């Protein structure tokens, strides 16, 4: 509780950063914190981590950093009573992943426009699907739809005369 009393005199970004530092101290990862920036409409904190086990921090397909992000956002909601959600990134992993996903989406859209046949993308989590849907939402004659059940769903990119 002493920790919480110390942070209430700070602005929101400083409070969030202080909580992040405490979380990373507990899990014993020595990361360098950047300033917050806006990315895809989210408040993003890019963490610099120069260690050989950066893949452990990020996890397969970003699973660990997303789990850590969820935990941090729960702590922020409970401790600071804020609706602010933050996106955690490590060494710009998610930014690079987004560029990769956008490239896949664009290639699928081009294929659909060329062949007018459906293109099925590999199963993706909700965040990844959102990136693909947003990338193609304004492309004329190209639509997207998530299919399947569970957390990992496929996206079908298809031709539409109406869009």
XYZ file of N, CA and C in Angstrom:
489
model
N 0.812 -1.206 0.000
C 0.000 0.000 0.000
C 0.852 1.265 0.000
N 2.059 1.198 0.596
C 2.938 2.367 0.575
C 3.231 2.771 -0.858
N 3.416 1.766 -1.702
C 3.709 2.008 -3.114
C 2.590 2.823 -3.753
N 1.335 2.468 -3.466
C 0.202 3.182 -4.057
C 0.110 4.615 -3.557
N 0.387 4.835 -2.290
C 0.311 6.186 -1.742
C 1.316 7.107 -2.424
N 2.474 6.572 -2.798
C 3.507 7.374 -3.443
C 3.091 7.825 -4.835
N 2.276 7.050 -5.514
C 2.000 7.361 -6.914
C 0.791 8.265 -7.136
N -0.013 8.508 -6.131
C -1.232 9.282 -6.368
C -0.982 10.769 -6.611
N 0.220 11.255 -6.383
C 0.528 12.658 -6.641
C 1.093 12.878 -8.039
N 1.107 11.878 -8.860
C 1.678 11.960 -10.200
C 0.579 12.038 -11.251
N 0.939 12.529 -12.468
C -0.032 12.500 -13.560
C -0.229 11.046 -14.002
N -1.262 10.806 -14.796
C -1.630 9.428 -15.139
C -0.494 8.657 -15.811
N 0.192 9.264 -16.775
C 1.283 8.563 -17.453
C 2.389 8.179 -16.482
N 2.710 9.072 -15.578
C 3.750 8.780 -14.583
C 3.315 7.662 -13.647
N 2.031 7.662 -13.275
C 1.508 6.594 -12.417
C 1.590 5.247 -13.128
N 1.197 5.243 -14.390
C 1.228 4.000 -15.165
C 2.664 3.505 -15.295
N 3.571 4.408 -15.589
C 4.979 4.036 -15.753
C 5.538 3.465 -14.446
N 5.149 4.066 -13.337
C 5.621 3.596 -12.029
C 5.106 2.176 -11.749
N 3.844 1.922 -12.081
C 3.280 0.578 -11.905
C 3.991 -0.410 -12.827
N 4.248 -0.008 -14.065
C 4.973 -0.880 -14.997
C 6.349 -1.250 -14.450
N 7.047 -0.269 -13.909
C 8.379 -0.534 -13.348
C 8.289 -1.537 -12.206
N 7.290 -1.382 -11.373
C 7.102 -2.308 -10.251
C 6.813 -3.723 -10.756
N 5.946 -3.838 -11.761
C 5.620 -5.156 -12.328
C 6.877 -5.815 -12.885
N 7.669 -5.057 -13.635
C 8.869 -5.642 -14.233
C 9.940 -5.944 -13.196
N 9.957 -5.222 -12.088
C 10.857 -5.579 -10.989
C 10.453 -6.911 -10.380
N 9.153 -7.104 -10.206
C 8.650 -8.349 -9.613
C 8.992 -9.551 -10.489
N 8.835 -9.410 -11.804
C 9.121 -10.550 -12.688
C 10.601 -10.603 -13.089
N 11.378 -9.675 -12.539
C 12.836 -9.654 -12.696
C 13.296 -9.526 -14.141
N 12.672 -8.599 -14.850
C 13.122 -8.243 -16.196
C 13.580 -6.795 -16.157
N 14.811 -6.564 -16.545
C 15.377 -5.226 -16.547
C 15.153 -4.599 -17.919
N 14.070 -3.856 -18.046
C 13.720 -3.235 -19.325
C 13.885 -1.727 -19.220
N 14.101 -1.110 -20.366
C 14.175 0.346 -20.443
C 12.824 0.843 -20.948
N 12.254 1.800 -20.244
C 10.927 2.309 -20.582
C 11.030 3.537 -21.476
N 10.253 3.559 -22.527
C 10.183 4.735 -23.395
C 9.030 5.609 -22.911
N 8.818 6.715 -23.601
C 7.621 7.514 -23.341
C 6.452 6.849 -24.054
N 5.256 7.162 -23.626
C 4.073 6.631 -24.298
C 3.936 7.289 -25.663
N 3.438 6.528 -26.612
C 3.072 7.095 -27.900
C 1.719 6.527 -28.292
N 1.137 7.089 -29.321
C -0.145 6.582 -29.833
C 0.150 5.640 -30.979
N -0.489 4.478 -30.954
C -0.297 3.512 -32.023
C -1.612 2.781 -32.240
N -2.156 2.884 -33.442
C -3.451 2.260 -33.764
C -4.529 2.651 -32.762
N -4.507 3.891 -32.319
C -5.524 4.374 -31.389
C -5.297 3.956 -29.950
N -4.178 3.302 -29.679
C -3.869 2.854 -28.321
C -2.711 3.658 -27.741
N -2.680 3.726 -26.425
C -1.523 4.295 -25.748
C -0.501 3.159 -25.664
N 0.659 3.353 -26.310
C 1.645 2.274 -26.415
C 2.909 2.626 -25.644
N 3.431 1.629 -24.949
C 4.720 1.752 -24.273
C 5.643 0.732 -24.914
N 6.684 1.227 -25.592
C 7.671 0.313 -26.159
C 8.774 0.113 -25.131
N 9.029 -1.132 -24.810
C 10.053 -1.477 -23.836
C 11.297 -1.928 -24.583
N 12.441 -1.414 -24.178
C 13.710 -1.848 -24.765
C 14.275 -2.940 -23.865
N 14.606 -4.057 -24.473
C 15.135 -5.182 -23.707
C 16.287 -5.785 -24.488
N 17.483 -5.660 -23.948
C 18.687 -6.120 -24.641
C 19.265 -7.358 -23.975
N 18.520 -8.416 -23.972
C 18.997 -9.653 -23.372
C 18.734 -10.793 -24.338
N 19.455 -11.873 -24.151
C 19.312 -13.025 -25.045
C 17.942 -13.683 -24.943
N 17.293 -13.563 -23.796
C 15.998 -14.231 -23.630
C 14.817 -13.309 -23.925
N 15.000 -12.377 -24.874
C 13.902 -11.484 -25.268
C 12.722 -12.294 -25.793
N 12.993 -13.441 -26.425
C 11.906 -14.282 -26.943
C 11.033 -14.836 -25.823
N 11.612 -15.036 -24.655
C 10.821 -15.503 -23.512
C 9.863 -14.401 -23.071
N 10.343 -13.175 -23.057
C 9.487 -12.049 -22.665
C 8.359 -11.840 -23.671
N 8.681 -11.922 -24.956
C 7.671 -11.729 -26.000
C 6.753 -12.942 -26.081
N 7.318 -14.148 -26.080
C 6.540 -15.381 -26.198
C 6.220 -15.707 -27.642
N 5.766 -16.931 -27.860
C 5.413 -17.369 -29.207
C 4.246 -16.535 -29.722
N 4.428 -15.934 -30.885
C 3.420 -15.057 -31.496
C 2.982 -13.921 -30.569
N 3.875 -13.491 -29.674
C 3.570 -12.366 -28.791
C 2.675 -12.710 -27.618
N 2.494 -14.011 -27.374
C 1.556 -14.460 -26.337
C 1.917 -13.931 -24.942
N 3.194 -13.979 -24.579
C 3.597 -13.558 -23.236
C 3.423 -12.058 -23.028
N 3.813 -11.269 -24.018
C 3.688 -9.821 -23.853
C 2.214 -9.409 -23.832
N 1.363 -10.133 -24.556
C -0.076 -9.826 -24.511
C -0.676 -10.222 -23.162
N -0.201 -11.333 -22.593
C -0.682 -11.744 -21.266
C -0.239 -10.732 -20.215
N 0.993 -10.276 -20.332
C 1.509 -9.270 -19.409
C 0.741 -7.954 -19.558
N 0.423 -7.610 -20.788
C -0.373 -6.409 -21.061
C -1.749 -6.516 -20.400
N -2.388 -7.671 -20.506
C -3.689 -7.887 -19.872
C -3.579 -7.712 -18.358
N -2.559 -8.316 -17.770
C -2.342 -8.202 -16.332
C -2.140 -6.744 -15.916
N -1.304 -6.032 -16.647
C -1.044 -4.621 -16.332
C -2.323 -3.798 -16.454
N -3.122 -4.050 -17.481
C -4.370 -3.295 -17.649
C -5.372 -3.588 -16.538
N -5.394 -4.811 -16.038
C -6.252 -5.146 -14.888
C -5.778 -4.387 -13.650
N -4.469 -4.371 -13.435
C -3.904 -3.640 -12.292
C -4.225 -2.153 -12.400
N -4.077 -1.590 -13.591
C -4.366 -0.160 -13.777
C -5.820 0.152 -13.466
N -6.718 -0.698 -13.942
C -8.150 -0.463 -13.702
C -8.464 -0.507 -12.209
N -7.896 -1.491 -11.516
C -8.187 -1.641 -10.086
C -7.499 -0.576 -9.238
N -6.249 -0.301 -9.528
C -5.463 0.578 -8.666
C -5.639 2.060 -8.968
N -5.831 2.387 -10.234
C -5.939 3.800 -10.598
C -7.352 4.196 -10.984
N -8.249 3.223 -11.001
C -9.641 3.470 -11.379
C -9.711 4.254 -12.693
N -9.011 3.728 -13.686
C -8.960 4.392 -14.981
C -9.411 3.441 -16.079
N -10.010 4.009 -17.096
C -10.408 3.205 -18.249
C -9.277 3.134 -19.274
N -8.203 3.868 -19.015
C -7.064 3.879 -19.931
C -6.475 2.484 -20.043
N -6.311 2.056 -21.279
C -5.646 0.780 -21.520
C -4.363 1.066 -22.269
N -3.349 0.294 -21.957
C -2.085 0.489 -22.650
C -1.730 -0.751 -23.457
N -0.945 -0.525 -24.474
C -0.419 -1.609 -25.288
C 1.070 -1.713 -24.960
N 1.512 -2.910 -24.614
C 2.932 -3.122 -24.372
C 3.579 -3.677 -25.627
N 4.749 -3.186 -25.918
C 5.530 -3.672 -27.051
C 6.959 -3.863 -26.556
N 7.657 -4.813 -27.108
C 9.047 -5.054 -26.733
C 9.901 -4.968 -27.987
N 10.848 -4.038 -27.971
C 11.748 -3.838 -29.117
C 10.968 -3.725 -30.427
N 9.811 -3.071 -30.368
C 8.935 -2.854 -31.532
C 8.442 -4.154 -32.170
N 8.384 -5.240 -31.396
C 7.917 -6.531 -31.917
C 6.529 -6.399 -32.538
N 5.608 -5.784 -31.804
C 4.216 -5.719 -32.283
C 4.080 -4.802 -33.490
N 4.854 -3.740 -33.522
C 4.831 -2.837 -34.671
C 5.287 -3.592 -35.926
N 6.364 -4.361 -35.773
C 6.876 -5.156 -36.902
C 5.872 -6.234 -37.300
N 5.250 -6.859 -36.311
C 4.245 -7.892 -36.575
C 3.053 -7.286 -37.322
N 2.637 -6.087 -36.919
C 1.532 -5.406 -37.599
C 1.872 -5.138 -39.063
N 3.101 -4.707 -39.320
C 3.513 -4.460 -40.706
C 3.468 -5.761 -41.509
N 3.886 -6.855 -40.888
C 3.838 -8.170 -41.526
C 2.391 -8.566 -41.832
N 1.491 -8.364 -40.863
C 0.077 -8.700 -41.049
C -0.569 -7.839 -42.132
N -0.236 -6.559 -42.150
C -0.773 -5.668 -43.183
C -0.304 -6.109 -44.565
N 0.937 -6.542 -44.654
C 1.478 -7.029 -45.923
C 0.729 -8.279 -46.386
N 0.469 -9.196 -45.460
C -0.300 -10.410 -45.784
C -1.704 -10.027 -46.258
N -2.332 -9.087 -45.555
C -3.687 -8.652 -45.910
C -3.710 -8.038 -47.306
N -2.753 -7.181 -47.591
C -2.698 -6.524 -48.906
C -2.492 -7.554 -50.014
N -1.596 -8.506 -49.783
C -1.361 -9.553 -50.791
C -2.620 -10.391 -51.012
N -3.326 -10.714 -49.927
C -4.568 -11.484 -50.051
C -5.613 -10.672 -50.815
N -5.723 -9.385 -50.506
C -6.664 -8.515 -51.209
C -6.352 -8.420 -52.691
N -5.078 -8.301 -53.023
C -4.673 -8.249 -54.433
C -5.012 -9.549 -55.150
N -4.787 -10.672 -54.466
C -5.108 -11.990 -55.041
C -6.607 -12.118 -55.303
N -7.409 -11.654 -54.365
C -8.866 -11.705 -54.510
C -9.324 -10.834 -55.678
N -8.769 -9.650 -55.793
C -9.144 -8.764 -56.903
C -8.743 -9.360 -58.252
N -7.622 -10.048 -58.270
C -7.114 -10.633 -59.512
C -7.901 -11.879 -59.924
N -8.199 -12.754 -58.960
C -8.819 -14.051 -59.279
C -10.306 -14.114 -58.969
N -10.773 -13.197 -58.115
C -12.155 -13.195 -57.614
C -12.477 -14.466 -56.812
N -11.438 -15.131 -56.324
C -11.597 -16.327 -55.491
C -11.269 -15.979 -54.044
N -11.876 -16.728 -53.127
C -11.634 -16.516 -51.704
C -10.196 -16.889 -51.343
N -9.653 -16.151 -50.387
C -8.341 -16.458 -49.827
C -8.529 -16.650 -48.327
N -8.044 -17.776 -47.823
C -8.151 -18.082 -46.398
C -6.803 -17.825 -45.727
N -6.828 -17.048 -44.682
C -5.608 -16.768 -43.934
C -5.516 -17.701 -42.736
N -4.315 -17.879 -42.249
C -4.081 -18.781 -41.110
C -4.848 -18.296 -39.873
N -5.065 -19.176 -38.906
C -5.744 -18.761 -37.673
C -4.977 -17.637 -36.967
N -5.724 -16.682 -36.456
C -5.136 -15.510 -35.794
C -5.915 -15.184 -34.533
N -5.233 -14.502 -33.608
C -5.936 -14.031 -32.416
C -6.737 -12.774 -32.774
N -7.530 -12.294 -31.851
C -8.449 -11.183 -32.146
C -7.713 -9.907 -32.553
N -6.603 -9.630 -31.916
C -5.851 -8.426 -32.272
C -5.332 -8.516 -33.706
N -4.768 -9.661 -34.068
C -4.237 -9.846 -35.422
C -5.351 -9.742 -36.462
N -6.502 -10.334 -36.162
C -7.636 -10.243 -37.094
C -8.082 -8.796 -37.273
N -8.080 -8.048 -36.194
C -8.473 -6.637 -36.255
C -7.545 -5.863 -37.200
N -6.252 -6.150 -37.136
C -5.292 -5.482 -38.023
C -5.626 -5.788 -39.479
N -5.915 -7.059 -39.780
C -6.229 -7.463 -41.155
C -7.535 -6.819 -41.620
N -8.574 -6.901 -40.796
C -9.869 -6.305 -41.166
C -9.716 -4.801 -41.442
N -9.009 -4.084 -40.559
C -8.836 -2.636 -40.733
C -8.028 -2.315 -41.985
N -7.050 -3.152 -42.287
C -6.209 -2.915 -43.462
C -7.022 -2.976 -44.745
N -7.986 -3.888 -44.798
C -8.742 -4.104 -46.034
C -10.127 -3.460 -46.044
N -10.512 -2.782 -44.979
C -11.891 -2.292 -44.870
C -12.284 -1.282 -45.947
N -11.349 -0.546 -46.498
C -11.690 0.462 -47.505
C -11.256 0.078 -48.914
N -10.901 -1.181 -49.109
C -10.495 -1.636 -50.441
C -11.750 -2.030 -51.211
N -11.965 -1.368 -52.330
C -13.167 -1.597 -53.128
C -13.204 -3.038 -53.635
N -14.359 -3.675 -53.491
C -14.654 -5.044 -53.930
C -13.964 -6.127 -53.098
N -13.377 -5.757 -51.980
C -12.745 -6.748 -51.101
C -13.407 -6.672 -49.734
N -13.851 -7.821 -49.243
C -14.428 -7.920 -47.904
C -13.683 -8.981 -47.111
N -13.820 -8.902 -45.801
C -13.201 -9.890 -44.919
C -14.243 -10.390 -43.927
N -14.028 -11.611 -43.481
C -14.921 -12.187 -42.477
C -14.114 -13.173 -41.640
N -14.307 -13.129 -40.329
C -13.684 -14.117 -39.448
C -14.556 -15.353 -39.416
N -13.920 -16.519 -39.492
C -14.668 -17.773 -39.438
C -14.010 -18.715 -38.438
N -14.821 -19.573 -37.863
C -14.306 -20.548 -36.913
C -14.786 -20.252 -35.511
N -14.345 -21.073 -34.587
C -14.734 -20.934 -33.184
C -13.483 -20.825 -32.329
N -13.657 -20.285 -31.149
C -12.540 -20.178 -30.222
C -11.764 -18.888 -30.405
N -10.630 -18.821 -29.741
C -9.819 -17.608 -29.765
C -9.109 -17.419 -31.093
N -8.671 -18.508 -31.683
C -7.982 -18.428 -32.966
C -8.959 -18.735 -34.082
N -9.227 -17.735 -34.889
C -10.144 -17.898 -36.020
C -9.400 -17.542 -37.298
N -9.884 -18.092 -38.395
C -9.319 -17.755 -39.695
C -10.041 -16.534 -40.239
N -9.399 -15.885 -41.175
C -10.053 -14.803 -41.909
C -10.187 -15.262 -43.344
N -11.373 -15.065 -43.892
C -11.567 -15.298 -45.316
C -11.669 -13.921 -45.972
N -10.864 -13.742 -47.004
C -10.884 -12.511 -47.795
C -11.585 -12.878 -49.091
N -12.636 -12.125 -49.439
C -13.428 -12.520 -50.598
C -13.842 -11.313 -51.437
N -14.195 -11.600 -52.675
C -14.611 -10.581 -53.637
C -16.079 -10.250 -53.421
N -16.400 -8.973 -53.539
C -17.785 -8.535 -53.404
C -18.061 -7.450 -54.440
N -19.144 -7.619 -55.176
C -19.531 -6.612 -56.169
C -20.052 -5.347 -55.495
N -20.518 -5.474 -54.262
C -21.203 -4.373 -53.582
C -20.281 -3.383 -52.890
N -19.085 -3.784 -52.532
C -18.244 -2.861 -51.744
C -17.419 -1.940 -52.597
